[in-house]
CSV table of C-alpha atoms and ligand atoms in Angstrom, one decimal:
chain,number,residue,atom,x,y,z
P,559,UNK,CA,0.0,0.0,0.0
P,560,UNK,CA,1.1,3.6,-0.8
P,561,UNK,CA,2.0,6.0,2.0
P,562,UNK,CA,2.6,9.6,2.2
P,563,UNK,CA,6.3,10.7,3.1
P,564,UNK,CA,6.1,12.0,6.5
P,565,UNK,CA,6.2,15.7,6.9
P,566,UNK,CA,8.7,17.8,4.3
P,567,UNK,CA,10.2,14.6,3.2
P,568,UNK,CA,10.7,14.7,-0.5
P,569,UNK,CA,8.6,12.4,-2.5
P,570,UNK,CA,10.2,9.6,-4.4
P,571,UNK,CA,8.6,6.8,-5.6
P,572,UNK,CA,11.7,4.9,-4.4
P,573,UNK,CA,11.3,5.7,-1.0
P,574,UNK,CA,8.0,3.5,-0.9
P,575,UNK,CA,10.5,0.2,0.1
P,576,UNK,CA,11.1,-1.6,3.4
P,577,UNK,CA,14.0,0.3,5.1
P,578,UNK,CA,13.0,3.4,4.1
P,579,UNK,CA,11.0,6.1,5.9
P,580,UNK,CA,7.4,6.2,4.7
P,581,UNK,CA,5.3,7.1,7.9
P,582,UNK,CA,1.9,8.4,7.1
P,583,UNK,CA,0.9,11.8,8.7
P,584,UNK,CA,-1.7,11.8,11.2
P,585,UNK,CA,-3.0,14.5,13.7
P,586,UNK,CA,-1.2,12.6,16.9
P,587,UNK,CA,2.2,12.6,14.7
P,588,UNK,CA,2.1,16.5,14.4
P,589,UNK,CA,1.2,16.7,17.9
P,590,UNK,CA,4.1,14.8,18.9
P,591,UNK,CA,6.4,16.5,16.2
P,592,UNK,CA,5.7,19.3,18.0
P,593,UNK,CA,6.4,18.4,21.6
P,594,UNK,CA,9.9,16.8,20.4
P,595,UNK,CA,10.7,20.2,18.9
P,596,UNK,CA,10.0,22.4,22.2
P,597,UNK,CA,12.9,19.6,23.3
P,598,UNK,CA,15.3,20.3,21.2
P,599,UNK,CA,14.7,16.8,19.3
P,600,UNK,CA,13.4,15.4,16.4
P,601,UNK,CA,11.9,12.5,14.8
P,602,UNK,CA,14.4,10.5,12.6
P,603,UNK,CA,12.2,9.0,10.2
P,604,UNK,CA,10.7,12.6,9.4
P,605,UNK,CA,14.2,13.7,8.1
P,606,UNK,CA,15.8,10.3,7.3
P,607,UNK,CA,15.6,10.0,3.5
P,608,UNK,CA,16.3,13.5,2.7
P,609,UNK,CA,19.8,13.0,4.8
P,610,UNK,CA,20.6,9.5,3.8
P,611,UNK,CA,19.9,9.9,0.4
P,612,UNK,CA,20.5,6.7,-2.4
P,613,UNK,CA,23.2,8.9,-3.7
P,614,UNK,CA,25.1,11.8,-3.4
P,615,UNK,CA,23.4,15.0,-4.0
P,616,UNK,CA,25.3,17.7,-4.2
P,617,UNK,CA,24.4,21.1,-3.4
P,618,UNK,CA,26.5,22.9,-5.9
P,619,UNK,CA,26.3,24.0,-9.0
P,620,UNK,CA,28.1,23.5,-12.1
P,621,UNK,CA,29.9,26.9,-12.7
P,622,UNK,CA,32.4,28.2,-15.3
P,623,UNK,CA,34.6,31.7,-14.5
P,624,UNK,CA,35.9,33.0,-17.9
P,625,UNK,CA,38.7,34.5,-17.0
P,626,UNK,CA,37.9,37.8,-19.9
P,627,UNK,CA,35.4,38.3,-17.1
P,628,UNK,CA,37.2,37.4,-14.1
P,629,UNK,CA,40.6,39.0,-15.4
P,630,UNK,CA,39.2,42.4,-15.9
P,631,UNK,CA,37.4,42.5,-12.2
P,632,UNK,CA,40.5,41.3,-10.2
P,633,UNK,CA,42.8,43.6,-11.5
P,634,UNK,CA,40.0,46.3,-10.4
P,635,UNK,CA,40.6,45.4,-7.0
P,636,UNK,CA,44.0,46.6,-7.4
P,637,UNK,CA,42.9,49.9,-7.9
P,638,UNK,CA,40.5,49.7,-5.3
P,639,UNK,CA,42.1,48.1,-1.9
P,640,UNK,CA,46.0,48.0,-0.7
P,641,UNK,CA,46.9,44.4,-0.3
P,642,UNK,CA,48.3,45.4,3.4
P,643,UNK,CA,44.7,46.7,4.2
P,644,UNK,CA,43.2,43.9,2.8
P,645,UNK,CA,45.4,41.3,3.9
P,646,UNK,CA,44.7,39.4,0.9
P,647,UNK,CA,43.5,41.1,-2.2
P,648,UNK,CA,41.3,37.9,-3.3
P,649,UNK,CA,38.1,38.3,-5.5
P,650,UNK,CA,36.6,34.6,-4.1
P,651,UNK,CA,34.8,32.4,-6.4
P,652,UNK,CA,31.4,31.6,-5.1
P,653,UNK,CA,29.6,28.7,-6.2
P,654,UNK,CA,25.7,30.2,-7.0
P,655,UNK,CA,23.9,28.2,-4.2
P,656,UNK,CA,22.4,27.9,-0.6
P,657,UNK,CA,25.8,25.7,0.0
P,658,UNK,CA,27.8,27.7,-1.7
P,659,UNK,CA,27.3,31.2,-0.3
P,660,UNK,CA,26.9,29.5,3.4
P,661,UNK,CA,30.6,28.2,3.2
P,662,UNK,CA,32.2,30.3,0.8
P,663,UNK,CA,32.6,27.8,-1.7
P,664,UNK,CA,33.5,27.5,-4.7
P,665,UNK,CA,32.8,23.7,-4.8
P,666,UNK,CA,32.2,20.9,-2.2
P,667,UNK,CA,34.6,21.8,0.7
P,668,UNK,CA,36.8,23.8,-1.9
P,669,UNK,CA,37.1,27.5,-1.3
P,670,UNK,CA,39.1,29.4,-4.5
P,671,UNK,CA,40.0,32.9,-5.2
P,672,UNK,CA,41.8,34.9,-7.6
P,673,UNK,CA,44.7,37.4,-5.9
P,674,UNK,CA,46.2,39.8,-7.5
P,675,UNK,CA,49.7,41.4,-6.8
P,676,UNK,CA,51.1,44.4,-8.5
P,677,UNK,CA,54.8,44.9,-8.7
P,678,UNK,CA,56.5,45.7,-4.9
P,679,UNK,CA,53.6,44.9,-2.9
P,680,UNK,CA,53.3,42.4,-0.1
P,681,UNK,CA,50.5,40.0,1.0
P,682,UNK,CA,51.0,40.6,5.3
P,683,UNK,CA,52.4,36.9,7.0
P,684,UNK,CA,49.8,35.0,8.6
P,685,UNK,CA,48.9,31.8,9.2
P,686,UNK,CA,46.0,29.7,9.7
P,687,UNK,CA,44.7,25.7,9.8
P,688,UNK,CA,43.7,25.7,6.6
P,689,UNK,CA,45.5,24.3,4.0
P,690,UNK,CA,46.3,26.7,0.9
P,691,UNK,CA,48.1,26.4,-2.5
P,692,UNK,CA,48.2,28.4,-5.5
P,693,UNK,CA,48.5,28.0,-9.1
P,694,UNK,CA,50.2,31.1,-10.7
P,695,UNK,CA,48.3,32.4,-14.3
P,696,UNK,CA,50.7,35.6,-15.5
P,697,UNK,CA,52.7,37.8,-14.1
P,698,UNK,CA,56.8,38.1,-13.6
P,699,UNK,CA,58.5,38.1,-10.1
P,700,UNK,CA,56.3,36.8,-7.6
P,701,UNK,CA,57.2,34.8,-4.7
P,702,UNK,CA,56.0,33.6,-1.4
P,703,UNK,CA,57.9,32.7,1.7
P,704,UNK,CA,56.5,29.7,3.5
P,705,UNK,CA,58.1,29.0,6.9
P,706,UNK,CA,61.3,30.5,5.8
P,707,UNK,CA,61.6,29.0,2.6
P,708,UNK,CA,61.3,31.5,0.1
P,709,UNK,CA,60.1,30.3,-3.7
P,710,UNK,CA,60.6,32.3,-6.7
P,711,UNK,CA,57.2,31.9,-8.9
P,712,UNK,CA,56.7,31.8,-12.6
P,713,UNK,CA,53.6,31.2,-15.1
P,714,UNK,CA,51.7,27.8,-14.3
P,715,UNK,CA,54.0,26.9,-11.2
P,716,UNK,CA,51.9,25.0,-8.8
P,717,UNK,CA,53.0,26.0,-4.9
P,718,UNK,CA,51.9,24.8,-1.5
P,719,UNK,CA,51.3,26.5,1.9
P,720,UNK,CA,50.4,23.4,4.0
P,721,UNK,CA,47.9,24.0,7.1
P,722,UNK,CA,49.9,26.0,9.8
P,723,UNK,CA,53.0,27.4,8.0
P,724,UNK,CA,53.5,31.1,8.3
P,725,UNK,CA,53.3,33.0,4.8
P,726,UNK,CA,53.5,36.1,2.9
P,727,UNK,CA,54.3,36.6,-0.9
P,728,UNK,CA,54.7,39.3,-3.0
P,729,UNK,CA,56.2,40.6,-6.4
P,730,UNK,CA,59.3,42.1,-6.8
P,731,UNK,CA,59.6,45.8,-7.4
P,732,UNK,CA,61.2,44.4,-10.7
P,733,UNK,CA,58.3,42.5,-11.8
P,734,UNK,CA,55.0,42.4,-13.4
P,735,UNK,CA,51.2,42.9,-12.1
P,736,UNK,CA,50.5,38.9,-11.0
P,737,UNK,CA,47.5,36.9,-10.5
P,738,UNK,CA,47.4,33.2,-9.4
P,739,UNK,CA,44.2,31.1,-8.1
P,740,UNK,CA,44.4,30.1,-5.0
P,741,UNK,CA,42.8,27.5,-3.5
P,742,UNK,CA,42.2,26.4,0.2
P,743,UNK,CA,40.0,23.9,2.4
P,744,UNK,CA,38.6,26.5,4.2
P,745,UNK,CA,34.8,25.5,4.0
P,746,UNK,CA,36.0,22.4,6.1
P,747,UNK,CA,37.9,23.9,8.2
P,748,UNK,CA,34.7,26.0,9.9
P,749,UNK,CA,32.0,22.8,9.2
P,750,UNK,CA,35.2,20.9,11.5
P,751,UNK,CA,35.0,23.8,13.9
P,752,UNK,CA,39.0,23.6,13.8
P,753,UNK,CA,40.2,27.2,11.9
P,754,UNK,CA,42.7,28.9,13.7
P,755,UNK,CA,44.6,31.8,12.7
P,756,UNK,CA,47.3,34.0,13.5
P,757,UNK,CA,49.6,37.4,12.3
P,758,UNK,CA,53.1,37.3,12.0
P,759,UNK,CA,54.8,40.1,14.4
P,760,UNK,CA,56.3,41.7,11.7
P,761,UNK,CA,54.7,42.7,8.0
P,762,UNK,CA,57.0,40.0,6.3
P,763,UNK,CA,59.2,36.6,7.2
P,764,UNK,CA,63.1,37.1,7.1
P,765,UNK,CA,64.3,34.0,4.8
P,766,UNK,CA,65.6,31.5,6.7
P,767,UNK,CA,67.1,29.1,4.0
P,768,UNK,CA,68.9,29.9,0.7
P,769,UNK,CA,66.2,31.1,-1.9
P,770,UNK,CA,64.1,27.6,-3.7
P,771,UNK,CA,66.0,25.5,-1.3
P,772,UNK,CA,63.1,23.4,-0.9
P,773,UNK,CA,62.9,22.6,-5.1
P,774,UNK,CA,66.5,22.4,-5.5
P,775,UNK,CA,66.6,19.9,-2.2
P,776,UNK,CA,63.7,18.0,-3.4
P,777,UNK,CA,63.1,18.4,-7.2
P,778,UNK,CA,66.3,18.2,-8.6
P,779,UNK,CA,65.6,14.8,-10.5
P,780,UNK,CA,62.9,12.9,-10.8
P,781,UNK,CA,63.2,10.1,-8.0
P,782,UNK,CA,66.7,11.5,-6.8
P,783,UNK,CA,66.0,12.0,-3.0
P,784,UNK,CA,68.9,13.5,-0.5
P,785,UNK,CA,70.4,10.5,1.4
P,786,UNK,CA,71.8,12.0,4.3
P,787,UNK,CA,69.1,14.5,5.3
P,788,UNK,CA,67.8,14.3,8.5
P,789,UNK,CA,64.3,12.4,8.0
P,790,UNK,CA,61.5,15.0,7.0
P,791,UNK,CA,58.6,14.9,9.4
P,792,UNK,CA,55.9,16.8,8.6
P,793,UNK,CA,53.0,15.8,6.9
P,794,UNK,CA,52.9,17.5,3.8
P,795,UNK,CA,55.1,17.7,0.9
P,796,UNK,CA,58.5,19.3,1.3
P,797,UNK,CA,59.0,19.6,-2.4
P,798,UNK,CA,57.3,22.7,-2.6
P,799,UNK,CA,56.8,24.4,-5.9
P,800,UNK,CA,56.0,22.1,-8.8
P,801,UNK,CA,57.9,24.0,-11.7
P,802,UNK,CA,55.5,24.5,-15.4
P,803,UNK,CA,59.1,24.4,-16.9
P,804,UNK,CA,59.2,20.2,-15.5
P,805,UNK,CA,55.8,19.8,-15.6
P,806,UNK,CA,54.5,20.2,-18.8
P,807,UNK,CA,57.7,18.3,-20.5
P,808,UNK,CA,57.1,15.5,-17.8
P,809,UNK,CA,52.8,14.5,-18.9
P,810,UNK,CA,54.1,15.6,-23.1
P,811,UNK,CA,57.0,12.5,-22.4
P,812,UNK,CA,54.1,10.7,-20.3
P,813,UNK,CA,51.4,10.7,-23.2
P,814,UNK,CA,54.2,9.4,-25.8
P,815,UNK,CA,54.7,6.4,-24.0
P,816,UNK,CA,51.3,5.9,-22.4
P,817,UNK,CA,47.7,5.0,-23.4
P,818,UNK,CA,44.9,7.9,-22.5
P,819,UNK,CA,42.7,7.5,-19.9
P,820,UNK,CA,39.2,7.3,-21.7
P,821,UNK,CA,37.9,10.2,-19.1
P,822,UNK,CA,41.1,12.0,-18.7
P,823,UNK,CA,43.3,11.5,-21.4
P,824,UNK,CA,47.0,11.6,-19.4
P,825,UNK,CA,46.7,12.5,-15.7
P,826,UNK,CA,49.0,13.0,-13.1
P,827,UNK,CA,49.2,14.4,-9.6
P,828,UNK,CA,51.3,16.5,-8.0
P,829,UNK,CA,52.4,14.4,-5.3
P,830,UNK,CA,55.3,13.9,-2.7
P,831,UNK,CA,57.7,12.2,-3.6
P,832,UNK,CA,58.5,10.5,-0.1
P,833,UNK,CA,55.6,8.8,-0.4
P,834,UNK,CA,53.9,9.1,-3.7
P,835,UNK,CA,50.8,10.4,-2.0
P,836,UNK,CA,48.9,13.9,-2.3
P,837,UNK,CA,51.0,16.5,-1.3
P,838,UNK,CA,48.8,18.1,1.2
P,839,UNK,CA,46.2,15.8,3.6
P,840,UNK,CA,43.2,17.4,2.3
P,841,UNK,CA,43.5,19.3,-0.6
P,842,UNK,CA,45.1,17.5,-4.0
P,843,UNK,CA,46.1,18.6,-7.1
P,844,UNK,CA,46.9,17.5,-10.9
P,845,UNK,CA,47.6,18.5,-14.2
P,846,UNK,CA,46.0,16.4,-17.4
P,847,UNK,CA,47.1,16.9,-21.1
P,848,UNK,CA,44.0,16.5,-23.3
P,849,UNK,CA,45.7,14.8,-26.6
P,850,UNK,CA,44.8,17.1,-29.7
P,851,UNK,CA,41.4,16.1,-31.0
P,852,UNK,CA,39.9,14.4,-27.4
P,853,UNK,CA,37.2,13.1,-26.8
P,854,UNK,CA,36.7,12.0,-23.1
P,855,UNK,CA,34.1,9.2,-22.0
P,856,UNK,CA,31.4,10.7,-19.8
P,857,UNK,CA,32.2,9.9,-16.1
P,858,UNK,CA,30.7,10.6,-12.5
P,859,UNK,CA,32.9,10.2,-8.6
P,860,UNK,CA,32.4,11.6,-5.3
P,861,UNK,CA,34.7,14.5,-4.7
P,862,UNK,CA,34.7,17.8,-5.9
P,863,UNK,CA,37.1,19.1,-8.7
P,864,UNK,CA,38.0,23.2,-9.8
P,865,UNK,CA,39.6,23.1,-13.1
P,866,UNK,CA,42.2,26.3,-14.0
P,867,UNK,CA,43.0,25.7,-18.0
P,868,UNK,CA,46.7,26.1,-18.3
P,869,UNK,CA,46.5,26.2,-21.9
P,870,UNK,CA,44.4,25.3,-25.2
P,871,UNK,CA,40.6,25.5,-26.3
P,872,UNK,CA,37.6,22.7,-25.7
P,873,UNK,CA,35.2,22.5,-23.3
P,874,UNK,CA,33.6,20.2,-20.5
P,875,UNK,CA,30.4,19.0,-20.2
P,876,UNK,CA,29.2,19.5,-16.7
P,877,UNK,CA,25.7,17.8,-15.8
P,878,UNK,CA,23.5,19.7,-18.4
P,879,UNK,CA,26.4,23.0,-18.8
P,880,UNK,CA,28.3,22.2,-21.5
P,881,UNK,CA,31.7,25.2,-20.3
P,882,UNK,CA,33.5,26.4,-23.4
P,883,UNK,CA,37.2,27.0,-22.2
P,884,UNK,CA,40.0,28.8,-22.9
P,885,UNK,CA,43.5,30.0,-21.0
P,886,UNK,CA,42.5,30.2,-17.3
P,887,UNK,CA,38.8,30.2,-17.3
P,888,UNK,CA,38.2,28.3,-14.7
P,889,UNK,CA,35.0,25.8,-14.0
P,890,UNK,CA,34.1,23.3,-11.0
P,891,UNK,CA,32.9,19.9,-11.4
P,892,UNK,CA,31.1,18.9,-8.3
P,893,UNK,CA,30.4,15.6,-6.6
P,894,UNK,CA,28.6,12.7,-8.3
P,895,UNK,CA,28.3,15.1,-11.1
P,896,UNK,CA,28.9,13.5,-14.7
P,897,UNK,CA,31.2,14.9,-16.9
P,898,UNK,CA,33.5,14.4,-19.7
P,899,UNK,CA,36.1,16.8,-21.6
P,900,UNK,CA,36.7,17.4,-25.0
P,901,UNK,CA,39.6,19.0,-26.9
P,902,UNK,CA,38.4,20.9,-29.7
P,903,UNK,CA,41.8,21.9,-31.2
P,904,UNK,CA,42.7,18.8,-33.6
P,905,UNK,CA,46.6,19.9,-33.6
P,906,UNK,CA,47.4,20.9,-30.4
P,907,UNK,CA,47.3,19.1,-26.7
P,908,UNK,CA,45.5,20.8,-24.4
P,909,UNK,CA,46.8,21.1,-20.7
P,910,UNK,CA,44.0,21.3,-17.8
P,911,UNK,CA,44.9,22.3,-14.2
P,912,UNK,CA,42.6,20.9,-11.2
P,913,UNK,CA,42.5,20.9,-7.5
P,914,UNK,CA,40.2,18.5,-5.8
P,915,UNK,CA,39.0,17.3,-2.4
P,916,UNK,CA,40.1,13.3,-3.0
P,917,UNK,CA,42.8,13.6,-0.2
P,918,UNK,CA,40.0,13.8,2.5
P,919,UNK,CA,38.1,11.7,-0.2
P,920,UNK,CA,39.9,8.7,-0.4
P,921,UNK,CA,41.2,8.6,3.2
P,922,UNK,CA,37.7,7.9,4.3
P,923,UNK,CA,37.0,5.2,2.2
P,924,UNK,CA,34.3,7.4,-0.1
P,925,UNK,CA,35.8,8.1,-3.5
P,926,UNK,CA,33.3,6.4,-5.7
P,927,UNK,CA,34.2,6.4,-9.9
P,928,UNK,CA,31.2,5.2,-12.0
P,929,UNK,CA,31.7,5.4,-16.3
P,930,UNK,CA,28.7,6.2,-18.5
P,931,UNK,CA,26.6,3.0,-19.2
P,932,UNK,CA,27.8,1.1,-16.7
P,933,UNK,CA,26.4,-0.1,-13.2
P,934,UNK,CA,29.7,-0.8,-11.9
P,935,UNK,CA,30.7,1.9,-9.1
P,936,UNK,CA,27.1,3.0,-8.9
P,937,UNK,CA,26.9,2.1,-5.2
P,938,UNK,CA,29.4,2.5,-2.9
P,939,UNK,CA,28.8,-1.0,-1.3
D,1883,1HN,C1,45.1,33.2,2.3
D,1883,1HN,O1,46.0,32.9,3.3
D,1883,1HN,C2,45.6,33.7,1.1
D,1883,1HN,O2,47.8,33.7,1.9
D,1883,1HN,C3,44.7,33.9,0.1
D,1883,1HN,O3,47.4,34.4,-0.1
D,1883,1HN,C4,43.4,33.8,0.2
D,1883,1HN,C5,41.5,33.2,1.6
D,1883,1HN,C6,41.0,32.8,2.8
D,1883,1HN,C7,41.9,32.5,3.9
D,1883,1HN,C8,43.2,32.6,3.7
D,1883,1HN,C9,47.1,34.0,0.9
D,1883,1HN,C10,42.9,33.3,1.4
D,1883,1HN,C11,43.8,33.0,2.5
């Protein structure tokens, strides 16, 4: 027999199954809905198959940021606000939803913003628990200083500020108007209740180590590690800055050897090379080269993704938003969401940058891949 769903629930036809929540309303229930609310309670099966839903909804929209658009308003904020007053002159990215606007989110648990730095200003030191790094789209002479390490910054270098390291950065009185995305966990760090965050006592950090010491310690050579260092201990990466310059050479040798991934065509992350893993424990980050003329298979996994296009023209279908892109637009993919991308230039590779929340993901046991037309991943059991 057919029941109502209890009160607010939503109404799916699938919900009308054993182990499911399909209480009929009555006059007594409302009564005693009610009284549990003057208690600060509730009653489970009222709420139970909007929060335990078959799958994952997501909350967030499918969003692309040209970057003609976003370009022309973040250099305004440069004419507008002093970096030092600011503390960080950052025109955030906010997904277009309840979600989104309650966490400052660009995505999932993803927070993302666009800074810009003229020439022989500073971003003040800080630091704070969430975890931050930045992918650099034009400028000449930026650099950050992260715990003392200080790391020159060039077009497409990807750079870490792991959870609890002081930092600054800046562009050289020498260099050129900057922007870079950056992207932090910050959403989780409030919904975990565990944000701190601190100022430096003075406006910038003295360098403590020789300039890049961390690349030139760490990202010499591919698999060359230092033998006689003292063991590294913290959790995150201490290779740094991952360098465009090694970078792009690295996936154009990976994709003459190597097969492409039907979704992704040639994928890597940026990882550490102690252990292989993400470099950061809950933010990740990779860069994909789109073979000229590809056609990705349509895919859908748990996680949420924020694409920066480091260089050539296609587009991604999102859900039902197919995103045009171009040089450093910028577009989200979020959980559960299908997609696939497409290279429309028939000559040239195109080059995709992406930061996701798989770290926190995948160490829970929750990262979830399912390809078009096929049941296989559809559940997580
Ligand atoms: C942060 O530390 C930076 O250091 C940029 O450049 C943006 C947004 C929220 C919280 C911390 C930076 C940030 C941020």
């Amino acid at each position: 027999m057919s029941t109502e769903p209890a009160d607010k629930q939503r109404l799916d036809p699938r919900d009308d199954v054993r182990g499911r929540s399909r209480v009929q309303d009555t006059p007594e229930l409302r009564a005693y809905y009610d009284e549990l609310a003057k208690h600060s309670t509730l009653a489970f099966w009222t709420r139970a198959n909007d929060i335990e839903p078959w799958e994952p909804q997501t909350r967030y929209v499918p969003t692309l940021w040209p970057y003609r658009t976003m370009r022309d308003l973040v250099l305004r904020s440069a004419d507008l606000v002093d970096p030092a007053r600011a503390g960080r002159r950052v025109v955030v990215l906010i997904n277009d939803s309840d979600a989104g606007r309650h966490y400052t989110a660009a995505c999932g648990w993803l927070f993302s913003g666009l800074q810009v730095m003229r020439p022989g200003e500073i971003t003040p030191a800080h630091r704070h628990t969430a975890s931050a790094h930045r992918f650099i789209m034009e400028g000449a002479g930026a650099y950050t200083v992260v715990d003392g390490h200080r790391i020159t910054l060039e077009k497409h270098d990807y750079v870490l500020t792991p959870n609890g390291c002081w930092h600054d950065h800046g562009v050289t009185a020498d260099g050129k108007t900057s922007i870079w995305q950056d992207g932090l966990d910050i959403p989780l760090m409030n919904i975990l209740e565990t944000n701190f965050y601190e100022v430096y006592p003075e406006e910038a950090q003295q360098r403590q180590y020789p300039e890049n010491d961390s690349p030139r310690t760490w990202g010499g050579a591919p698999g060359l590690l230092p033998s006689r260092l003292e063991q590294w201990q913290a959790p995150w990466s201490p290779l740094m800055v991952y360098r465009w310059r090694d970078v792009r050479p690295a996936l154009v040798e990976f994709s003459s050897v190597q097969k492409p991934d039907p979704f992704d065509g040639h994928i890597m992350r940026y990882s550490n090379p102690l252990s292989g893993g993400w470099a950061m424990k809950t933010l990740g980050a990779q860069m994909q080269l789109l073979p000229a003329g590809f056609e990705g298979a349509a895919h859908r996994h748990t996680g949420n993704v924020v694409y920066n296009v480091a260089e050539g023209r296609g587009y991604t279908q999102v859900g039902d938003h197919r995103f045009e892109w171009s040089e450093h637009d910028v577009f989200c993919v979020p959980s559960w969401t299908w997609h696939r991308h497409v290279n429309l230039d028939s000559k040239a590779p195109a080059f995709l940058f992406s930061f996701n929340d798989f770290p926190v993901v995948e160490s829970l046991g929750t990262y979830v891949e399912q390809p078009e037309g096929s049941d296989h991943g559809k559940s997580a059991f």
